[in-house]
Short mmCIF file of C-alpha atoms in Angstrom, two decimals:
data_model
loop_
_atom_site.label_atom_id
_atom_site.label_comp_id
_atom_site.label_asym_id
_atom_site.label_seq_id
_atom_site.Cartn_x
_atom_site.Cartn_y
_atom_site.Cartn_z
CA MET A 1 0.00 0.00 0.00
CA THR A 2 1.31 3.45 -0.93
CA ALA A 3 2.18 5.69 2.01
CA PRO A 4 0.26 8.94 2.50
CA ARG A 5 1.75 11.96 0.79
CA PRO A 6 4.07 13.75 3.23
CA ALA A 7 3.31 17.19 1.80
CA SER A 8 1.05 19.24 -0.41
CA VAL A 9 1.99 21.81 -3.02
CA GLY A 10 2.43 25.23 -1.42
CA MET A 11 3.49 24.00 2.01
CA SER A 12 6.62 25.38 3.64
CA ILE A 13 9.39 22.89 4.40
CA ASP A 14 8.63 23.30 8.10
CA GLU A 15 5.17 21.80 7.50
CA VAL A 16 6.38 18.69 5.66
CA ASP A 17 5.97 15.37 7.46
CA THR A 18 9.15 13.44 8.19
CA PRO A 19 11.11 11.43 7.41
CA CYS A 20 10.68 12.00 3.68
CA LEU A 21 12.66 12.39 0.48
CA LEU A 22 13.27 16.02 -0.36
CA VAL A 23 14.47 17.24 -3.76
CA ASP A 24 15.94 20.73 -4.06
CA LEU A 25 14.69 21.65 -7.54
CA ASP A 26 17.26 24.38 -8.16
CA ALA A 27 20.18 22.02 -7.43
CA PHE A 28 18.52 19.16 -9.34
CA GLU A 29 18.02 21.33 -12.43
CA ARG A 30 21.62 22.57 -12.29
CA ASN A 31 22.89 18.99 -12.13
CA VAL A 32 20.78 17.92 -15.10
CA ALA A 33 21.93 20.95 -17.09
CA THR A 34 25.61 20.20 -16.38
CA VAL A 35 25.48 16.79 -18.04
CA ALA A 36 23.24 18.09 -20.82
CA ARG A 37 25.93 20.64 -21.68
CA PHE A 38 28.63 17.96 -21.61
CA VAL A 39 26.85 15.65 -24.05
CA ALA A 40 26.00 18.57 -26.32
CA GLU A 41 29.64 19.69 -26.39
CA THR A 42 31.11 16.20 -26.93
CA GLY A 43 28.47 14.77 -29.26
CA VAL A 44 27.98 11.63 -27.17
CA ARG A 45 24.54 10.44 -26.12
CA LEU A 46 23.19 10.26 -22.59
CA ARG A 47 21.06 7.34 -21.49
CA ALA A 48 20.46 8.42 -17.91
CA HIS A 49 20.34 5.64 -15.32
CA ALA A 50 16.93 5.55 -13.70
CA LYS A 51 17.92 3.04 -11.02
CA THR A 52 19.03 6.12 -9.10
CA HIS A 53 15.64 7.82 -8.97
CA LYS A 54 13.10 5.17 -10.15
CA SER A 55 10.86 8.03 -11.25
CA ALA A 56 8.98 8.46 -14.52
CA ASP A 57 8.69 12.19 -13.77
CA ILE A 58 12.44 12.62 -13.41
CA ALA A 59 13.15 10.40 -16.43
CA ALA A 60 10.79 12.49 -18.54
CA TYR A 61 12.56 15.67 -17.39
CA GLN A 62 15.96 14.18 -18.27
CA ILE A 63 14.71 13.39 -21.77
CA GLU A 64 12.96 16.72 -22.30
CA LYS A 65 15.49 19.05 -20.68
CA GLY A 66 18.59 17.01 -19.90
CA GLY A 67 19.82 15.73 -23.25
CA ALA A 68 18.90 12.09 -22.59
CA VAL A 69 17.85 9.85 -25.48
CA GLY A 70 16.29 7.38 -23.06
CA VAL A 71 17.01 5.72 -19.74
CA CYS A 72 18.66 2.67 -18.22
CA CYS A 73 17.20 0.54 -15.48
CA GLN A 74 18.33 -2.68 -13.84
CA LYS A 75 15.24 -4.87 -13.59
CA VAL A 76 12.36 -5.84 -15.86
CA SER A 77 9.87 -4.61 -13.26
CA GLU A 78 11.60 -1.20 -13.25
CA ALA A 79 11.37 -1.07 -17.02
CA GLU A 80 7.66 -1.96 -16.88
CA ALA A 81 6.96 0.82 -14.41
CA LEU A 82 8.83 3.40 -16.50
CA VAL A 83 7.13 2.37 -19.73
CA ASP A 84 3.78 2.53 -17.94
CA GLY A 85 4.84 6.05 -16.93
CA GLY A 86 5.38 7.10 -20.54
CA ILE A 87 9.08 6.38 -21.17
CA ARG A 88 9.59 4.83 -24.59
CA ASP A 89 13.31 4.02 -24.83
CA VAL A 90 14.69 1.78 -22.08
CA LEU A 91 17.88 -0.23 -21.70
CA VAL A 92 17.81 -2.95 -19.06
CA SER A 93 21.53 -2.70 -18.32
CA ASN A 94 21.56 -6.16 -16.82
CA GLN A 95 21.09 -9.79 -17.79
CA VAL A 96 17.53 -11.17 -17.98
CA VAL A 97 17.60 -14.98 -17.86
CA ALA A 98 14.56 -16.26 -15.90
CA PRO A 99 11.84 -17.51 -18.30
CA LEU A 100 9.05 -15.43 -16.75
CA LYS A 101 11.15 -12.27 -16.86
CA ILE A 102 12.19 -12.92 -20.47
CA ASP A 103 8.53 -13.28 -21.43
CA ARG A 104 7.66 -10.00 -19.70
CA LEU A 105 10.59 -8.28 -21.38
CA ALA A 106 9.45 -9.46 -24.82
CA ALA A 107 5.89 -8.29 -24.14
CA LEU A 108 7.27 -4.90 -23.11
CA ALA A 109 9.19 -4.67 -26.40
CA LYS A 110 5.84 -4.40 -28.18
CA ARG A 111 5.20 -1.13 -26.35
CA ALA A 112 8.60 0.58 -26.33
CA ARG A 113 12.16 0.28 -27.57
CA ILE A 114 13.73 -2.29 -25.26
CA ILE A 115 17.43 -3.11 -25.12
CA VAL A 116 18.96 -5.74 -22.83
CA CYS A 117 22.46 -6.90 -21.92
CA VAL A 118 23.64 -10.41 -22.78
CA ASP A 119 26.75 -12.28 -21.65
CA ASP A 120 25.82 -15.92 -22.31
CA ALA A 121 25.06 -17.72 -25.57
CA ALA A 122 22.38 -19.87 -23.91
CA ASN A 123 20.39 -16.71 -23.15
CA VAL A 124 20.23 -15.72 -26.82
CA ALA A 125 17.91 -18.51 -27.95
CA ASP A 126 15.51 -17.86 -25.07
CA LEU A 127 15.33 -14.15 -25.84
CA SER A 128 14.77 -14.86 -29.53
CA ALA A 129 11.97 -17.36 -28.85
CA ALA A 130 10.19 -14.94 -26.52
CA ALA A 131 10.50 -12.10 -29.03
CA ALA A 132 9.02 -14.33 -31.75
CA LYS A 133 6.14 -15.33 -29.47
CA HIS A 134 5.19 -11.70 -28.90
CA GLY A 135 5.95 -10.47 -32.41
CA ALA A 136 8.56 -8.10 -31.02
CA THR A 137 12.18 -7.20 -31.63
CA ILE A 138 14.56 -7.14 -28.68
CA GLU A 139 17.81 -5.24 -29.08
CA CYS A 140 20.84 -6.70 -27.33
CA LEU A 141 24.13 -5.33 -26.08
CA VAL A 142 26.98 -7.75 -25.51
CA GLU A 143 28.34 -6.97 -22.07
CA ILE A 144 32.10 -7.16 -21.77
CA ASP A 145 34.03 -7.27 -18.50
CA VAL A 146 36.21 -4.16 -18.49
CA GLY A 147 37.38 -4.50 -14.88
CA GLN A 148 34.21 -4.78 -12.81
CA ASP A 149 34.76 -8.55 -12.38
CA ARG A 150 31.02 -9.13 -12.12
CA CYS A 151 29.08 -9.75 -15.34
CA GLY A 152 30.27 -9.76 -18.93
CA VAL A 153 32.28 -11.90 -21.35
CA GLU A 154 35.95 -11.32 -21.97
CA PRO A 155 36.66 -8.48 -24.40
CA GLY A 156 37.73 -9.48 -27.90
CA ALA A 157 36.99 -12.84 -29.48
CA ASP A 158 34.40 -13.99 -26.92
CA ALA A 159 32.40 -10.80 -27.40
CA VAL A 160 32.57 -11.14 -31.19
CA ALA A 161 31.29 -14.73 -31.08
CA LEU A 162 28.34 -13.69 -28.90
CA ALA A 163 27.57 -10.72 -31.15
CA GLN A 164 27.54 -13.05 -34.17
CA LYS A 165 25.08 -15.36 -32.45
CA ILE A 166 22.77 -12.46 -31.61
CA ALA A 167 22.99 -11.04 -35.14
CA ALA A 168 22.06 -14.45 -36.57
CA SER A 169 19.04 -14.87 -34.30
CA PRO A 170 15.59 -14.01 -35.63
CA ASP A 171 13.69 -11.33 -33.71
CA LEU A 172 16.87 -10.05 -32.03
CA LYS A 173 19.10 -7.19 -33.08
CA PHE A 174 22.73 -6.78 -32.10
CA ALA A 175 22.81 -3.15 -30.96
CA GLY A 176 26.33 -2.79 -29.54
CA LEU A 177 28.49 -3.17 -26.44
CA GLN A 178 27.94 -2.62 -22.74
CA ALA A 179 31.32 -1.69 -21.25
CA TYR A 180 30.56 -0.32 -17.80
CA HIS A 181 33.12 -0.29 -15.00
CA GLY A 182 30.98 0.27 -11.92
CA ARG A 183 33.67 -0.29 -9.34
CA ALA A 184 35.76 2.53 -10.80
CA GLN A 185 33.04 5.10 -10.13
CA HIS A 186 33.87 5.35 -6.44
CA ILE A 187 37.67 5.08 -6.54
CA ARG A 188 38.68 8.14 -4.53
CA ASP A 189 42.03 8.88 -6.16
CA TYR A 190 41.74 10.65 -9.51
CA ALA A 191 44.81 9.09 -11.16
CA LEU A 192 43.89 5.56 -10.07
CA ARG A 193 40.30 6.03 -11.23
CA LYS A 194 41.52 7.27 -14.61
CA ALA A 195 43.89 4.30 -14.92
CA HIS A 196 41.01 1.88 -14.45
CA ILE A 197 38.97 3.64 -17.12
CA ASP A 198 41.96 3.79 -19.48
CA PHE A 199 42.03 -0.01 -19.22
CA ALA A 200 38.29 -0.17 -19.93
CA ILE A 201 38.68 2.10 -22.95
CA ALA A 202 41.53 -0.03 -24.35
CA ALA A 203 39.57 -3.27 -23.89
CA THR A 204 36.53 -1.74 -25.55
CA LYS A 205 38.60 -0.37 -28.45
CA GLN A 206 40.12 -3.81 -29.00
CA THR A 207 36.68 -5.41 -29.11
CA LEU A 208 35.36 -2.79 -31.53
CA SER A 209 38.28 -3.45 -33.85
CA GLN A 210 37.55 -7.19 -33.88
CA LEU A 211 33.84 -6.57 -34.47
CA TYR A 212 34.72 -4.32 -37.39
CA HIS A 213 36.97 -6.94 -38.97
CA ALA A 214 34.18 -9.49 -38.53
CA GLY A 215 31.85 -7.20 -40.48
CA ILE A 216 29.61 -6.43 -37.47
CA GLU A 217 28.32 -2.90 -37.01
CA CYS A 218 28.31 -1.64 -33.44
CA GLY A 219 25.82 1.20 -33.00
CA ILE A 220 26.04 1.63 -29.22
CA VAL A 221 29.18 1.68 -27.11
CA ALA A 222 27.82 2.23 -23.63
CA GLY A 223 29.07 2.67 -20.11
CA ALA A 224 30.32 5.39 -17.77
CA GLY A 225 28.82 6.77 -14.59
CA THR A 226 28.87 9.87 -12.46
CA GLY A 227 32.43 9.24 -11.27
CA THR A 228 34.03 8.67 -14.68
CA PHE A 229 31.83 10.04 -17.47
CA ARG A 230 34.29 12.75 -18.47
CA PHE A 231 36.90 10.06 -19.24
CA GLU A 232 34.62 7.90 -21.38
CA GLY A 233 32.93 10.89 -22.96
CA ALA A 234 36.25 12.27 -24.20
CA SER A 235 37.63 8.88 -25.30
CA GLY A 236 36.34 8.85 -28.87
CA ILE A 237 35.31 5.24 -28.19
CA TYR A 238 32.19 5.47 -26.04
CA ASN A 239 29.14 7.10 -27.61
CA GLU A 240 26.54 6.54 -24.89
CA LEU A 241 26.88 7.45 -21.21
CA GLN A 242 24.90 5.93 -18.34
CA CYS A 243 25.27 8.46 -15.52
CA GLY A 244 22.69 8.16 -12.76
CA SER A 245 23.64 9.62 -9.39
CA TYR A 246 24.58 12.99 -10.88
CA VAL A 247 20.97 14.16 -10.54
CA PHE A 248 21.11 13.83 -6.74
CA MET A 249 24.79 13.60 -5.68
CA ASP A 250 25.09 11.57 -2.47
CA ALA A 251 27.66 11.83 0.30
CA ASP A 252 29.79 8.93 -0.94
CA TYR A 253 30.21 10.41 -4.42
CA GLN A 254 31.36 13.66 -2.85
CA ARG A 255 34.34 11.79 -1.38
CA VAL A 256 35.56 10.99 -4.92
CA LYS A 257 38.42 13.32 -5.83
CA GLY A 258 38.76 15.44 -8.93
CA ALA A 259 42.01 16.24 -10.75
CA ASN A 260 42.77 19.02 -8.27
CA GLY A 261 42.62 16.62 -5.31
CA GLU A 262 39.35 18.07 -4.08
CA GLY A 263 35.91 16.45 -4.22
CA ILE A 264 34.00 16.27 -7.48
CA SER A 265 32.62 19.76 -7.98
CA ASP A 266 30.44 19.18 -11.04
CA PHE A 267 27.28 18.62 -9.02
CA ASP A 268 25.36 19.87 -6.01
CA ASN A 269 23.50 17.91 -3.35
CA ALA A 270 19.90 17.79 -4.55
CA LEU A 271 18.44 14.82 -2.62
CA PHE A 272 17.94 14.80 1.13
CA VAL A 273 16.20 12.80 3.78
CA LEU A 274 14.27 15.46 5.66
CA THR A 275 14.18 14.53 9.33
CA SER A 276 12.88 16.04 12.58
CA VAL A 277 14.37 16.13 16.06
CA MET A 278 12.16 13.87 18.17
CA SER A 279 14.08 13.80 21.45
CA LYS A 280 16.57 16.07 23.20
CA THR A 281 17.14 14.71 26.68
CA ARG A 282 20.93 14.53 26.84
CA PRO A 283 23.47 17.34 26.56
CA GLY A 284 25.45 17.28 23.33
CA LYS A 285 23.06 14.88 21.60
CA ALA A 286 19.78 14.89 19.72
CA VAL A 287 17.67 12.06 18.33
CA CYS A 288 15.94 12.36 14.96
CA ASP A 289 13.25 10.28 13.29
CA ALA A 290 15.40 9.01 10.38
CA GLY A 291 17.02 5.72 11.30
CA LEU A 292 17.97 2.58 9.37
CA LYS A 293 14.52 2.22 7.84
CA ALA A 294 14.71 5.73 6.40
CA GLN A 295 18.03 5.48 4.54
CA SER A 296 20.76 3.19 3.32
CA VAL A 297 23.99 3.35 5.30
CA ASP A 298 26.00 0.84 3.24
CA SER A 299 28.24 3.71 2.12
CA GLY A 300 28.43 5.35 5.51
CA MET A 301 26.33 7.61 7.68
CA PRO A 302 24.51 10.58 6.18
CA VAL A 303 25.91 14.08 6.37
CA VAL A 304 23.89 16.88 7.97
CA PHE A 305 23.59 19.38 5.15
CA GLY A 306 24.75 22.92 5.84
CA ARG A 307 25.60 22.24 9.49
CA ASP A 308 29.30 21.72 10.18
CA ASP A 309 28.50 21.86 13.89
CA LEU A 310 26.37 18.70 13.78
CA ARG A 311 27.29 15.08 13.02
CA TYR A 312 25.01 12.10 12.47
CA VAL A 313 26.88 9.34 14.30
CA LYS A 314 24.72 6.21 14.56
CA CYS A 315 21.29 4.81 13.94
CA SER A 316 18.89 2.06 14.89
CA ASP A 317 15.67 1.06 13.14
CA GLU A 318 13.70 4.25 13.78
CA HIS A 319 16.19 6.60 15.46
CA GLY A 320 19.23 8.57 14.38
CA VAL A 321 21.69 9.99 16.90
CA ILE A 322 23.19 13.39 16.14
CA GLU A 323 26.11 14.93 17.97
CA ASP A 324 25.08 18.47 18.92
CA PRO A 325 27.97 19.82 21.01
CA GLY A 326 26.56 23.33 21.09
CA ASN A 327 23.09 22.13 22.14
CA THR A 328 21.55 24.15 19.33
CA LEU A 329 18.78 21.71 18.42
CA LYS A 330 15.29 21.58 19.89
CA LEU A 331 12.21 19.40 19.39
CA ASN A 332 10.73 19.42 15.88
CA ASP A 333 13.72 21.15 14.32
CA LYS A 334 14.07 20.01 10.71
CA LEU A 335 17.40 18.83 9.29
CA LYS A 336 18.38 17.81 5.77
CA LEU A 337 20.48 14.65 5.65
CA VAL A 338 22.59 13.87 2.58
CA PRO A 339 22.35 10.07 2.25
CA GLY A 340 25.52 8.08 1.88
CA HIS A 341 24.02 6.13 -1.04
CA CYS A 342 21.10 7.65 -2.89
CA ASP A 343 19.88 4.65 -4.95
CA PRO A 344 18.83 2.26 -2.16
CA THR A 345 17.64 5.18 -0.04
CA VAL A 346 15.19 6.21 -2.77
CA ASN A 347 13.80 2.67 -2.91
CA LEU A 348 12.53 3.06 0.68
CA TYR A 349 10.05 5.82 -0.20
CA ASP A 350 6.82 6.24 -2.15
CA TRP A 351 7.10 10.01 -2.72
CA TYR A 352 9.51 12.80 -3.55
CA VAL A 353 8.75 16.24 -2.12
CA ALA A 354 10.19 18.73 -4.62
CA VAL A 355 10.91 22.17 -3.16
CA ARG A 356 12.08 25.53 -4.36
CA GLY A 357 12.66 28.61 -2.24
CA GLY A 358 11.51 26.83 0.92
CA ARG A 359 8.11 25.84 -0.55
CA VAL A 360 6.76 22.59 -1.96
CA GLU A 361 6.43 22.89 -5.73
CA ALA A 362 5.58 19.28 -6.60
CA VAL A 363 5.06 15.84 -5.09
CA TRP A 364 6.22 13.03 -7.39
CA PRO A 365 5.63 9.31 -6.93
CA VAL A 366 8.68 7.04 -6.81
CA THR A 367 7.26 5.18 -9.80
CA ALA A 368 9.34 2.00 -9.58
CA ARG A 369 9.68 1.88 -5.79
CA GLY A 370 10.09 -1.74 -4.68
CA ARG A 371 10.51 -3.00 -8.26
CA VAL A 372 13.42 -5.35 -7.69
CA ALA A 373 12.46 -8.33 -9.90
#
């Protein structure tokens, strides 16, 4: 059951119920515009990753205003929710191998452009059969392992063989390569992060050369994320970027260093967990209503936005403990927490409260909330 809306349009932030997801529209729009300018200047395409926000409203804005040609998602159920929400160009940047999911994917391909990643020859026949059953065409990217050590075939000959199998399969179309190095996104050191992406670029270039000599056209060369997109975008090899977290910018991404040794400065914090002080019985401490169930802490504790004098130090299911050495906080004070990891935090909520100038401008559903299959 969907939770009640935590706010109404026109409310002040002080009136918003907590804990809730808060989007600063000015910061969000600046972030979207930054990547839109980059893709316009470089001539690469942006396929924004919707696993970050799981929102048809945000995806539509990225396509209309942010230079995106479509979106990525990770699960068939996410893709279904986004297509239901009006998005018509979706890459499932993951493998889909379960028979029921393959059938749903093929049915979805009758309603929208659907692309999926493949890294196993046995998967090709199943995808082709499902596409034939539904009278659809499924586009496929061969995923190559460029250093993530997770999914993907080896670059080079193995990728070519899989591409040939896809190209020879009725009702499938070989659309290109998926060459995403997710682990590199959060490498703190700039030079080390660049070295990992240089390896990915070289492996991808090698594979493209072998595809060319095999007479196979490769329309999409996809990858990159918020931490590395400038490397791939300038490579002359990648032509489609898959940045996601840039729209929100979480606390962990801000620990990633730029070339000058400082944190990435391209983007502003735009997503917050709005929380309220619910107890203040001990000197130097306050307790807020955003605990483990209100945010993901896999990448560390949240940061209290705009308050260097406060530190969120620990949490239990429903409580967060904040160090308040100056005893400045009182009951019902509102604080904006920058989550350590935005993607799983978003998946805990049914609504975004979008604000500008201290007032609620919109309330958006988290369209694909809970869609993990």
